[in-house]
Short mmCIF file of C-alpha atoms and ligand atoms in Angstrom, two decimals:
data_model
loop_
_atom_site.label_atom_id
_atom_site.label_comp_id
_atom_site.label_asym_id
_atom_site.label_seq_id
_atom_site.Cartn_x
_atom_site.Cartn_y
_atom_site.Cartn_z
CA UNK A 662 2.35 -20.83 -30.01
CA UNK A 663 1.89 -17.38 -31.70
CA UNK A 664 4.31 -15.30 -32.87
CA UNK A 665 3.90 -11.96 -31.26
CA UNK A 666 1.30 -11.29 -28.62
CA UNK A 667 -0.25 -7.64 -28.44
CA UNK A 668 -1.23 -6.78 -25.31
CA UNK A 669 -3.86 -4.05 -25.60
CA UNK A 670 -5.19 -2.67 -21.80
CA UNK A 671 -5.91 0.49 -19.96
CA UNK A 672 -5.29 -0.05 -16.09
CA UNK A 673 -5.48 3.52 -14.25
CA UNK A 674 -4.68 0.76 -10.74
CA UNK A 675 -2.77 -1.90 -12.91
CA UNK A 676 -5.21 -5.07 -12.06
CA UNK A 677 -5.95 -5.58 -15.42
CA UNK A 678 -2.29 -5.35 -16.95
CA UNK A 679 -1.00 -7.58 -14.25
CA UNK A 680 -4.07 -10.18 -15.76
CA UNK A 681 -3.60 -9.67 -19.53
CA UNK A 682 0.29 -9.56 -18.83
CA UNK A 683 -0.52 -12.96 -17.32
CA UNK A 684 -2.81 -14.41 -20.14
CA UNK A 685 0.81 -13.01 -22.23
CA UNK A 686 2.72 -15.25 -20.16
CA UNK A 687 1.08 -18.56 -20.65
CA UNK A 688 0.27 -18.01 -24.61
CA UNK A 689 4.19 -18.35 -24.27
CA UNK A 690 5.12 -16.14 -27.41
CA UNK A 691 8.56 -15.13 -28.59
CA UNK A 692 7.68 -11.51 -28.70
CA UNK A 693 5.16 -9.46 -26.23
CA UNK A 694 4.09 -5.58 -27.16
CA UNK A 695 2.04 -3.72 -24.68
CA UNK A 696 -0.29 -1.08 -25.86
CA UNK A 697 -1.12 0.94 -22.62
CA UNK A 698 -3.96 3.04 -23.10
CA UNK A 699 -4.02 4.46 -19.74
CA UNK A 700 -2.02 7.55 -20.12
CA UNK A 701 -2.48 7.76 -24.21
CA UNK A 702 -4.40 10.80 -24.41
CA UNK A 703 -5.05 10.66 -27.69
CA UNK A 704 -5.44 7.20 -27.86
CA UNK A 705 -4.20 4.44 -29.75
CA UNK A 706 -3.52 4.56 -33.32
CA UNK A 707 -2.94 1.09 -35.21
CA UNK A 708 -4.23 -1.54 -37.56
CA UNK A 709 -2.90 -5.04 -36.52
CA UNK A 710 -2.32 -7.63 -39.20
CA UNK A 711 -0.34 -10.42 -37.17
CA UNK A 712 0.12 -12.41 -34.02
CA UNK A 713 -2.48 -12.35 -31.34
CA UNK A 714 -4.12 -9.90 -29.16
CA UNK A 715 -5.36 -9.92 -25.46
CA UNK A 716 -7.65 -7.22 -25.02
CA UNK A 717 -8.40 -5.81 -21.06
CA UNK A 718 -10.49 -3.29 -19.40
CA UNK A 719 -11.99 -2.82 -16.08
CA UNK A 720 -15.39 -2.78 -15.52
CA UNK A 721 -16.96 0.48 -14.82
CA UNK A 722 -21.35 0.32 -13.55
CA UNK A 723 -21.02 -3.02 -15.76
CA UNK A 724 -20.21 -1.55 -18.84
CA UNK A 725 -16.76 -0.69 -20.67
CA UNK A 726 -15.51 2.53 -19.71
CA UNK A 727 -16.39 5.12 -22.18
CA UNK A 728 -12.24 6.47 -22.22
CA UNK A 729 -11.49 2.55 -23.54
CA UNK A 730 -14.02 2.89 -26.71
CA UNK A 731 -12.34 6.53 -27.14
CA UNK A 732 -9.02 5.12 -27.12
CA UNK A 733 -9.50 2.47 -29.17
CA UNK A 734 -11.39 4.17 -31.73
CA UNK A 735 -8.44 4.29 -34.48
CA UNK A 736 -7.45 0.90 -33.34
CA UNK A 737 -8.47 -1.94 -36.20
CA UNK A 738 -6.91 -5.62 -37.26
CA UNK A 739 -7.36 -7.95 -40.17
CA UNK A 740 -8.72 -10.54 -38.39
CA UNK A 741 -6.15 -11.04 -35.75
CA UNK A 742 -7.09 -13.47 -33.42
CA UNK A 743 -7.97 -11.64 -29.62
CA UNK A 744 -8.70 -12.72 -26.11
CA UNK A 745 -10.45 -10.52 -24.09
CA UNK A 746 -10.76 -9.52 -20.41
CA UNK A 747 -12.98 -7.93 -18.31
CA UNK A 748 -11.79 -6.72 -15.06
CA UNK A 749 -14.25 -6.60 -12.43
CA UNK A 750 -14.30 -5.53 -8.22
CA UNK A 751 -15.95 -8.75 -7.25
CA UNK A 752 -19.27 -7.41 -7.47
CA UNK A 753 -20.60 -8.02 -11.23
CA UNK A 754 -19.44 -7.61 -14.68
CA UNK A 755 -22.62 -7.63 -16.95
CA UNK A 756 -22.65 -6.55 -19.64
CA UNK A 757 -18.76 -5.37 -19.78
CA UNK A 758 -17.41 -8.41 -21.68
CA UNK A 759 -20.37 -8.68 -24.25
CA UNK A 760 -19.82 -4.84 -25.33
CA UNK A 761 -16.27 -5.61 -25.13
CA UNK A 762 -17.03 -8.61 -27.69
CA UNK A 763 -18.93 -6.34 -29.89
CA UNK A 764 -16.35 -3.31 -30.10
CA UNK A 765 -13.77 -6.21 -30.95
CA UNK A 766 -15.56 -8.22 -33.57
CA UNK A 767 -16.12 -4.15 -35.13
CA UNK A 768 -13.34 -3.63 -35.22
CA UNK A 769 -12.02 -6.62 -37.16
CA UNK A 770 -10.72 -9.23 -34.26
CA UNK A 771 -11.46 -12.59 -34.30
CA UNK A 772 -12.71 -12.97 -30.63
CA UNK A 773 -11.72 -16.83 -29.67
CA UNK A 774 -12.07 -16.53 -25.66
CA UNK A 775 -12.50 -14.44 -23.29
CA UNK A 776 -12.49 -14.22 -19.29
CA UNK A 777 -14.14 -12.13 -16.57
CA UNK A 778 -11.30 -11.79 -13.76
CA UNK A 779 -11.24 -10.10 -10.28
CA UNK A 780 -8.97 -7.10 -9.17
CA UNK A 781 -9.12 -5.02 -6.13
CA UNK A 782 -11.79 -2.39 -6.21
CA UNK A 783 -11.08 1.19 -7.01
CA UNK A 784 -12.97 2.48 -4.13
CA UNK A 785 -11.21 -0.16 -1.83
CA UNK A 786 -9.07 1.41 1.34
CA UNK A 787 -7.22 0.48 3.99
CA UNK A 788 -10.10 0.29 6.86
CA UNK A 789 -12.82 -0.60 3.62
CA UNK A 790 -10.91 -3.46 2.05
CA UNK A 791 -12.57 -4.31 -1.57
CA UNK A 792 -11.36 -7.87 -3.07
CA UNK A 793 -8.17 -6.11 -1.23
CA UNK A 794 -5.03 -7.54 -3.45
CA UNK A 795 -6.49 -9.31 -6.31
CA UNK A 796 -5.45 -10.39 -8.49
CA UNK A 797 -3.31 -12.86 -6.60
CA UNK A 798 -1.33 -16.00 -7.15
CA UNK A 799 -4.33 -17.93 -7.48
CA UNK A 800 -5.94 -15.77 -9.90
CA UNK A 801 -2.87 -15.10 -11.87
CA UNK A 802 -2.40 -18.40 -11.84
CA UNK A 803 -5.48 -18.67 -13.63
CA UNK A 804 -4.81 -16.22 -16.05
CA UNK A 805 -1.62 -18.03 -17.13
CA UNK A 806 -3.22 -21.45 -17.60
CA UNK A 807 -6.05 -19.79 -19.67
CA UNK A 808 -3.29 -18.35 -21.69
CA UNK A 809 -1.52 -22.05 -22.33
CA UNK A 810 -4.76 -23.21 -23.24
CA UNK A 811 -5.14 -21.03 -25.97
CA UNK A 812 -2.01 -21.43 -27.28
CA UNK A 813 -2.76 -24.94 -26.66
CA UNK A 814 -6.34 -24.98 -29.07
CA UNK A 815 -4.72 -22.24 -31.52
CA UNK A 816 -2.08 -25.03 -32.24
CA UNK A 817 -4.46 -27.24 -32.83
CA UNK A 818 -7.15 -25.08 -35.31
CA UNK A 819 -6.48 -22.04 -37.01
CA UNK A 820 -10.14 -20.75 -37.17
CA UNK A 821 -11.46 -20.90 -33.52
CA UNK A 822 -15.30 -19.39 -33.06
CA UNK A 823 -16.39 -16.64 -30.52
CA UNK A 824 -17.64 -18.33 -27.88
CA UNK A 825 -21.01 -17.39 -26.16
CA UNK A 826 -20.47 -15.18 -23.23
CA UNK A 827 -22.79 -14.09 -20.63
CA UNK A 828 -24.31 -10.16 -20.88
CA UNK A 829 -27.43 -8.31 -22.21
CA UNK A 830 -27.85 -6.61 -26.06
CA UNK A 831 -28.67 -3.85 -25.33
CA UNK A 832 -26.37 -2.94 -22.94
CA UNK A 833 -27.26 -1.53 -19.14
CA UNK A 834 -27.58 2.09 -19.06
CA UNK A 835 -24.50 3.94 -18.03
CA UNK A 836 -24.71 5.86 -15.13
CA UNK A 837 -23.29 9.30 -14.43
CA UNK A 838 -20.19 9.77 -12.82
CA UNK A 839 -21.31 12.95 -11.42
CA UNK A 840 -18.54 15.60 -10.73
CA UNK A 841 -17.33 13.88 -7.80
CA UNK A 842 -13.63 13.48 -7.86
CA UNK A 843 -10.85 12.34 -5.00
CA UNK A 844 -9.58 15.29 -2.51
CA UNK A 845 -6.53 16.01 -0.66
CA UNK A 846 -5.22 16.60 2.37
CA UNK A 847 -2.82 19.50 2.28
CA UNK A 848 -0.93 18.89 5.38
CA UNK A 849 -0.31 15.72 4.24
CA UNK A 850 -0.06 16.51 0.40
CA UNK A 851 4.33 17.46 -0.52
CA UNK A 852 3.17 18.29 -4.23
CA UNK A 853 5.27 15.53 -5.18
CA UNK A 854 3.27 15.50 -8.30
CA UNK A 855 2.60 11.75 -8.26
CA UNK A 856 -1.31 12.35 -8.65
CA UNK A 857 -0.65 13.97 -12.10
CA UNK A 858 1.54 11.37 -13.06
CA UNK A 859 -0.93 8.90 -12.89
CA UNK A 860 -3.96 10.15 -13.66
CA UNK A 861 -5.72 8.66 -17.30
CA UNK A 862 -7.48 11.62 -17.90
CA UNK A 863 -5.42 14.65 -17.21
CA UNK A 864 -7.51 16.04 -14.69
CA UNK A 865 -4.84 16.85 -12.17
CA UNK A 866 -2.24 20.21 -11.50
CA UNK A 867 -0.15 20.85 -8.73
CA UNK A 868 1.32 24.12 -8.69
CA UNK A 869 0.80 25.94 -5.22
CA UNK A 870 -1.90 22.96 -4.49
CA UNK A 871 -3.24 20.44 -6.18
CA UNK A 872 -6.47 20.75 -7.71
CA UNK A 873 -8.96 18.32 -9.83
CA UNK A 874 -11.17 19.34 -12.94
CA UNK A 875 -14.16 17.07 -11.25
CA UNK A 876 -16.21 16.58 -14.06
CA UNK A 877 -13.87 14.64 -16.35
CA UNK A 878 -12.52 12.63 -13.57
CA UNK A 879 -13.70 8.69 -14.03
CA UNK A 880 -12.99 7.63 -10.35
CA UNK A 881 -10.85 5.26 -11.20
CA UNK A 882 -8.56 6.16 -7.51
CA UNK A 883 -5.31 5.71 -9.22
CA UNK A 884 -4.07 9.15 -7.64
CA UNK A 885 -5.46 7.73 -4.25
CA UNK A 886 -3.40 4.44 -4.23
CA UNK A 887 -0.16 5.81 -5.84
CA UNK A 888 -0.10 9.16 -3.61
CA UNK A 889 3.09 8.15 -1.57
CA UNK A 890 2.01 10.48 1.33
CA UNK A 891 -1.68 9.08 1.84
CA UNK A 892 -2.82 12.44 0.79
CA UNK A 893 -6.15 11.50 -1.88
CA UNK A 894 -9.07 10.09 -0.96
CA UNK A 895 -12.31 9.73 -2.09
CA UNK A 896 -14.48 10.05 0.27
CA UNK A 897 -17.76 11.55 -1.03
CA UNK A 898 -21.30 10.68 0.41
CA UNK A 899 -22.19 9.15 -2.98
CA UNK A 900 -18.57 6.82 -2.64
CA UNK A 901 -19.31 6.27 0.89
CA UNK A 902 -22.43 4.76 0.43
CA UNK A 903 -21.27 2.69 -2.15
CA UNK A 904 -18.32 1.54 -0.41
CA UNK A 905 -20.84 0.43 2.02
CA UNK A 906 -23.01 -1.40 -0.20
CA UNK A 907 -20.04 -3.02 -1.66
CA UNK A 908 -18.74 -4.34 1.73
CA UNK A 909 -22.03 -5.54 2.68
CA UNK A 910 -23.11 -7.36 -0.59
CA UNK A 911 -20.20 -7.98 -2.43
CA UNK A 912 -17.71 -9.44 -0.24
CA UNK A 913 -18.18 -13.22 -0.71
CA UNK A 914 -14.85 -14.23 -3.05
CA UNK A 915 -15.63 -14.49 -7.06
CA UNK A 916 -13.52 -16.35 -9.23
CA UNK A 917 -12.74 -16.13 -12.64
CA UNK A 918 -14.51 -17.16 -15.47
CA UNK A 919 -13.46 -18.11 -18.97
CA UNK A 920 -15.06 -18.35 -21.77
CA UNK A 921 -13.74 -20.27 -24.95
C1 FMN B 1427 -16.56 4.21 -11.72
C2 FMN B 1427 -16.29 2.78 -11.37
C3 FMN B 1427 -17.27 1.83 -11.56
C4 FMN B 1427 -17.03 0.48 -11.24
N1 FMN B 1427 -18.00 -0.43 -11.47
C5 FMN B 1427 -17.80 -1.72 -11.13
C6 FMN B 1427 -18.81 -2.70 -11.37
O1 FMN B 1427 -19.85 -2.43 -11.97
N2 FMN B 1427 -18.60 -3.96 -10.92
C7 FMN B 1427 -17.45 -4.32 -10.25
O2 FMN B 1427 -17.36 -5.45 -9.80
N3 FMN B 1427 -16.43 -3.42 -10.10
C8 FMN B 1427 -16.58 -2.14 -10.53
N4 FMN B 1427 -15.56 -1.23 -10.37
C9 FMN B 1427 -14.24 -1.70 -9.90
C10 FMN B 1427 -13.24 -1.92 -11.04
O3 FMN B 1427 -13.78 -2.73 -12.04
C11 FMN B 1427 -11.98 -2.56 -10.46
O4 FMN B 1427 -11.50 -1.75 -9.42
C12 FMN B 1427 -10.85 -2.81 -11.45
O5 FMN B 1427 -9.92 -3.62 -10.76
C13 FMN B 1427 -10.08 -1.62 -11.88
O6 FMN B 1427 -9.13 -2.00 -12.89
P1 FMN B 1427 -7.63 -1.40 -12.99
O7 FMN B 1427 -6.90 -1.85 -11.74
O8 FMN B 1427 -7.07 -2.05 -14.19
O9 FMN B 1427 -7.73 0.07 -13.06
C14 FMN B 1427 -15.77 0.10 -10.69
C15 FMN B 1427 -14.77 1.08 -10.52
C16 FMN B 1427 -15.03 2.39 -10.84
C17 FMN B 1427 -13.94 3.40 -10.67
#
């Protein structure tokens, strides 16, 4: 089993560190780190030389959200071994883990599997349920036994390849998030301030109210499902209809897939 496991994720709604802490579990090494890009404003600065790394980002319009390539962009390693994740609403993850591949392999990993998992969606609610509670037991489950494999085949050869991995070169096109942000309710909102605690980009303030810079917000809902009051939601025409579309295509269950 490796020595030290580096566990390198951003998670604005914590799907994707509860699967890459998973994949951490089953690898079974002494020592974990966690490199948590979510809040890291000015993102993460570190060349890795040991151990092995388990990469994770949610999928965003199929691609890898453009705050993960910012935040890694002063991250490198000396050919440390990584396992990556893409982290996907059970609609599609394209070309997510092949960029995510790429921007690895650049930066001087040595990509031996990699695995396209399922959390809840970000645009998920209460009376629209999206993949509502994934990951669960069955998928973390999954993530763990992936992990033992690994460990399993690392044991057994030092120089694993990258395996093939479905997704297009060139990537899809990215599409605009479009100034549309999450609103709240002020009769409901106490200014608690959770809503700027959370949020990966900063975009929040609550003085007298609470108010959202629109344009650099990613959507990611994380003020929406940690708001203890129920007071953010995004409910915008553009959301709506895509919540829609969601619940109407893209409820039949995935499951994960691995690659290695
Ligand atoms: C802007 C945006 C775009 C998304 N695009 C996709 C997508 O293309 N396919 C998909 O299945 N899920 C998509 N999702 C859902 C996320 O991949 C999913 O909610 C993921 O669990 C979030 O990870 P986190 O919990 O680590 O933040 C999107 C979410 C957002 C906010």
């Amino acid at each position: 089993m490796p020595s030290k496991t580096h566990l390198i994720y951003f998670s604005p709604t914590k799907t994707t560190k509860k699967i890459v802490e998973g994949i951490a579990a089953g690898l079974g090494s002494g020592e974990i780190e966690h490199y948590d890009l979510t809040r890291m404003e000015h993102g993460l600065d570190l060349r890795l030389s040991d151990g092995v790394a388990v990469i994770g980002v949610p999928v965003y319009a199929g691609r890898v959200p453009e705050v993960c390539l910012e935040r890694m962009k002063n991250l490198s390693a000396a050919g440390v071994p990584a396992l990556l994740v893409a982290l996907y609403g059970n609609r599609e993850f394209e070309d997510a883990l092949v960029e995510l591949r790429d921007l690895a392999i650049c930066k001087g990993f040595s990509v031996i599997a990699a695995g396209a998992f399922i959390g809840e969606h970000s645009y998920s609610t209460g009376a629209q349920p999206i993949a509502v509670n994934r990951p669960d037991e069955s998928d973390l489950r999954k993530a763990r036994e992936f992990g033992a494999a690994i460990a399993k085949r690392m044991e057994k050869n030092s120089r694993l390849e990258t395996p093939a991995m479905p997704g297009n070169v060139p990537y899809r096109e990215r599409l605009p998030l479009g100034g549309i942000a999450p609103e709240t309710d002020r009769d409901r909102c106490n200014l608690c301030g959770a809503c700027v605690e959370v949020c990966p980009t900063f975009v929040i303030a609550a003085t007298d109210e609470v108010t959202t810079e629109a344009e650099n917000c990613i959507l990611c809902c994380a003020c929406v499902k940690d708001c203890p009051e129920g007071a953010r939601a995004l409910n915008h025409p553009v959301v709506e209809g895509r919540r829609e579309m969601l619940i109407k295509n893209c409820s039949k269950r995935r499951e994960p897939e691995l690659f290695f």
